[in-house]
PDB file of C-alpha atoms in Angstrom:
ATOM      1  CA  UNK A   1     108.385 -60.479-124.957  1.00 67.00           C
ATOM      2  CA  UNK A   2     111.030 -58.511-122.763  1.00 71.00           C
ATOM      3  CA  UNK A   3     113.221 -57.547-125.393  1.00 77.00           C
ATOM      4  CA  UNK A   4     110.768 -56.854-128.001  1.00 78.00           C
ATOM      5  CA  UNK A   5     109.972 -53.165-126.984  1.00 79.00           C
ATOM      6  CA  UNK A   6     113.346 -52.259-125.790  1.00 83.00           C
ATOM      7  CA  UNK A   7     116.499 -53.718-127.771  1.00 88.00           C
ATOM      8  CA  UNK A   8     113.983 -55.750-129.681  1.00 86.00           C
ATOM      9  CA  UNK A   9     113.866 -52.710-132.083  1.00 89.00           C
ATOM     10  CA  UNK A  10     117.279 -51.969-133.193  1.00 91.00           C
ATOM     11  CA  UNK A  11     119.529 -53.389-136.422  1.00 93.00           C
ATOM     12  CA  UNK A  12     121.931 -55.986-134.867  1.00 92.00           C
ATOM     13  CA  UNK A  13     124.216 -54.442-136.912  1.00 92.00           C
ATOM     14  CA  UNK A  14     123.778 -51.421-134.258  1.00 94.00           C
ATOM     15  CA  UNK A  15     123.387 -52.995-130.840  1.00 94.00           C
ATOM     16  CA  UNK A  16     126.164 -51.660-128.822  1.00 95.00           C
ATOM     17  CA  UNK A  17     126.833 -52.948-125.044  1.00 96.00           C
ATOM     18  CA  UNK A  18     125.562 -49.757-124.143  1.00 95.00           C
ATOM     19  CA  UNK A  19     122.397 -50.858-124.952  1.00 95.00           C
ATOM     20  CA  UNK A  20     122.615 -54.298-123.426  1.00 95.00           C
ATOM     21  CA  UNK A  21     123.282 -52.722-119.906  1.00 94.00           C
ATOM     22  CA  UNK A  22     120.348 -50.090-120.413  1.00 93.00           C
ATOM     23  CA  UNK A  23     118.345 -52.867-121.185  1.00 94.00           C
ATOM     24  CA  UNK A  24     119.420 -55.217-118.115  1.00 93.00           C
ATOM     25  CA  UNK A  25     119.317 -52.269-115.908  1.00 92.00           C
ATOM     26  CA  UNK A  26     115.449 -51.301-116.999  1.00 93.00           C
ATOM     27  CA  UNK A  27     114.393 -54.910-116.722  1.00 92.00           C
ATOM     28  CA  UNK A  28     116.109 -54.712-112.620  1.00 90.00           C
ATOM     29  CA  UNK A  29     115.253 -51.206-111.864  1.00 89.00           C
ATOM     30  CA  UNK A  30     111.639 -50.756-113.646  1.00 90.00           C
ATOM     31  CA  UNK A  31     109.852 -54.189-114.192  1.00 91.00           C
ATOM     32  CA  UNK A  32     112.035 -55.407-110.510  1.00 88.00           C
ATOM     33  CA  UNK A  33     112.971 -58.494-112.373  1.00 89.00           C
ATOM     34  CA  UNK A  34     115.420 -61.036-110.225  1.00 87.00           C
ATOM     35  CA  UNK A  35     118.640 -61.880-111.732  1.00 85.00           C
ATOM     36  CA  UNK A  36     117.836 -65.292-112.455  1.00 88.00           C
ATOM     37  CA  UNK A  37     115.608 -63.742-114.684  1.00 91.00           C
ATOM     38  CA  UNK A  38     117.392 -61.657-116.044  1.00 92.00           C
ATOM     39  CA  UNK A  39     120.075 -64.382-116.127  1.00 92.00           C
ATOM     40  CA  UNK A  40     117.860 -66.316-118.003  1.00 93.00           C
ATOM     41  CA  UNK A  41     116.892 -63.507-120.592  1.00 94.00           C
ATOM     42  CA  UNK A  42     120.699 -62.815-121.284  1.00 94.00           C
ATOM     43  CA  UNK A  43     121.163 -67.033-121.722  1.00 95.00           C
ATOM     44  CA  UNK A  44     118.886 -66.713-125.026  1.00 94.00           C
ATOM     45  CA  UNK A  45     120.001 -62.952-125.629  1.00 95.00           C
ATOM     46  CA  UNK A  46     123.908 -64.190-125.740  1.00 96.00           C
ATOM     47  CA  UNK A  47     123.023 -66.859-128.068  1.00 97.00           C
ATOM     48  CA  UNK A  48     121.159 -65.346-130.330  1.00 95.00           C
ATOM     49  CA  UNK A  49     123.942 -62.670-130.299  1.00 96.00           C
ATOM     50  CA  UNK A  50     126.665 -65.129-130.657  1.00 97.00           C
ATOM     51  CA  UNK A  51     125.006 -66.630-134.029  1.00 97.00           C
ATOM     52  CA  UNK A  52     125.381 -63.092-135.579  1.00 96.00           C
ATOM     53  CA  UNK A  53     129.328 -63.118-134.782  1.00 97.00           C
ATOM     54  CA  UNK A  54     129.370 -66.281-136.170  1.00 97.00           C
ATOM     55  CA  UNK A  55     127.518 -64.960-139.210  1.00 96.00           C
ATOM     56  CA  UNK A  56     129.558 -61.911-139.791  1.00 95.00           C
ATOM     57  CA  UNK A  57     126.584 -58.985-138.369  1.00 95.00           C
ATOM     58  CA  UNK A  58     128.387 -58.233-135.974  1.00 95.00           C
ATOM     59  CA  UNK A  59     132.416 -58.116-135.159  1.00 96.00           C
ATOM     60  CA  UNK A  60     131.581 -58.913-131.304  1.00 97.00           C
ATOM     61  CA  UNK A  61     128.642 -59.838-129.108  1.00 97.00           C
ATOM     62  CA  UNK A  62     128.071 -56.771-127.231  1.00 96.00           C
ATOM     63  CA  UNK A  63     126.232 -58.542-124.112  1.00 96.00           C
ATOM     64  CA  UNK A  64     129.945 -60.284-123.223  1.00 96.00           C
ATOM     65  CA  UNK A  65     130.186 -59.482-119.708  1.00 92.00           C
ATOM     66  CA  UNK A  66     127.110 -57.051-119.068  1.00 93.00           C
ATOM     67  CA  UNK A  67     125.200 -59.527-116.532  1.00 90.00           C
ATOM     68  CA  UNK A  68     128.403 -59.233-114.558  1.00 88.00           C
ATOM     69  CA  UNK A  69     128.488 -56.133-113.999  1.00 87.00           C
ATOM     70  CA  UNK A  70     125.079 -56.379-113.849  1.00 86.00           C
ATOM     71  CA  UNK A  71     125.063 -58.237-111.007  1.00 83.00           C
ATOM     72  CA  UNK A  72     127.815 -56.538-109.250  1.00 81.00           C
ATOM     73  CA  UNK A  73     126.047 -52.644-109.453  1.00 81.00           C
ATOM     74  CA  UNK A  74     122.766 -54.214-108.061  1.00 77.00           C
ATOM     75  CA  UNK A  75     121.771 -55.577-104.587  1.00 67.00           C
ATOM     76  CA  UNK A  76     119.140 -58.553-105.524  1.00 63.00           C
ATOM     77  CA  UNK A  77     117.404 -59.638-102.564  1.00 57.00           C
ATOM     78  CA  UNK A  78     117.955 -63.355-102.595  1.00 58.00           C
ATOM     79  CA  UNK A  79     116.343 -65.299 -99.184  1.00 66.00           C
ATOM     80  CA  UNK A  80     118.728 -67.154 -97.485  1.00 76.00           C
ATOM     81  CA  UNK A  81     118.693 -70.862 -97.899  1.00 80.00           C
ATOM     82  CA  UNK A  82     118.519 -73.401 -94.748  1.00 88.00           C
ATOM     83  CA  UNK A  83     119.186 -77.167 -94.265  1.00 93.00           C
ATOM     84  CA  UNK A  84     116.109 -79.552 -93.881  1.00 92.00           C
ATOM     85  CA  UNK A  85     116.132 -80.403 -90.188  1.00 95.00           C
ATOM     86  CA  UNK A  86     116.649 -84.271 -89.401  1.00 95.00           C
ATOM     87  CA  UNK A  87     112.304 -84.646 -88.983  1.00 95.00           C
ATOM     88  CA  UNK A  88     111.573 -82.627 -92.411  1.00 95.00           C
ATOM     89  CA  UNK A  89     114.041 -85.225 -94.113  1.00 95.00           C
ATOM     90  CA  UNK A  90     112.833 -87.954 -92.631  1.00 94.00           C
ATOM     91  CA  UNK A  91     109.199 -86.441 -93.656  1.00 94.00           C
ATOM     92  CA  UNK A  92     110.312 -85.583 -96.940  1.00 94.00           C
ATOM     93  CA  UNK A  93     111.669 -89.182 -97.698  1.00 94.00           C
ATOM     94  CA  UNK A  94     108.669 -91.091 -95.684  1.00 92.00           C
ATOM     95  CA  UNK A  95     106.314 -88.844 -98.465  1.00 91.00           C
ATOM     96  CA  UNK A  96     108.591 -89.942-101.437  1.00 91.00           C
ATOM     97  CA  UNK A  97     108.141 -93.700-100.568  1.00 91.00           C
ATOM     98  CA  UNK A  98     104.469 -93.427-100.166  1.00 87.00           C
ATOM     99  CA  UNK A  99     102.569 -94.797-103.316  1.00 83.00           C
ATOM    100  CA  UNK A 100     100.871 -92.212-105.550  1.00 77.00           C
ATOM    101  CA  UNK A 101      97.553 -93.809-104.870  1.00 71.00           C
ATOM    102  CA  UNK A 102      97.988 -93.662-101.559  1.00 68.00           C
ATOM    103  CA  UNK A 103      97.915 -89.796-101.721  1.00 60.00           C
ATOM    104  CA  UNK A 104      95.166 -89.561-103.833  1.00 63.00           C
TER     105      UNK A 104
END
């Protein structure tokens, strides 16, 4: 779906890493993906880019390295992560131990 339209139409054969970053960088800057989307994206990209080095299309995969430096040129927003506090543990746990019917 996200690559179909973009990188989606060019020969394997022609994909340069070029390409790769314009498309990472449209998916971040225009459609204001999050990296673990794009992250994501590039998992399935990589592999599918892999299997045509392994076939002979290609001499290398030209997405080696381009969510790196994806990730270093952009500022994602990411929110800060806390620590449960002792009572929403204790909360958490007393909710875990309660029998499903119980809740329903």
């Amino acid at each position: 779906m996200f690559a179909k339209n973009d990188i989606g139409k060019l020969r394997i054969s022609t994909l340069k890493k070029s390409d790769v970053k314009r498309f990472y960088n449209k998916l971040a800057d225009e459609r204001g993906l999050q990296a673990s989307t794009i992250d994501s994206i590039h998992t399935v990209l990589h592999q599918v880019l892999d299997m045509a080095v392994d076939d002979a299309y290609i001499r290398a995969n030209p997405s080696d390295g381009v969510l790196k430096e994806l990730k270093q040129s952009h500022v994602f927003q990411t929110e800060k992560r806390r620590a449960l506090t002792q009572a929403e543990q204790e909360l958490l746990l007393n909710f875990l131990r309660t029998p499903i019917s119980a809740v329903l």
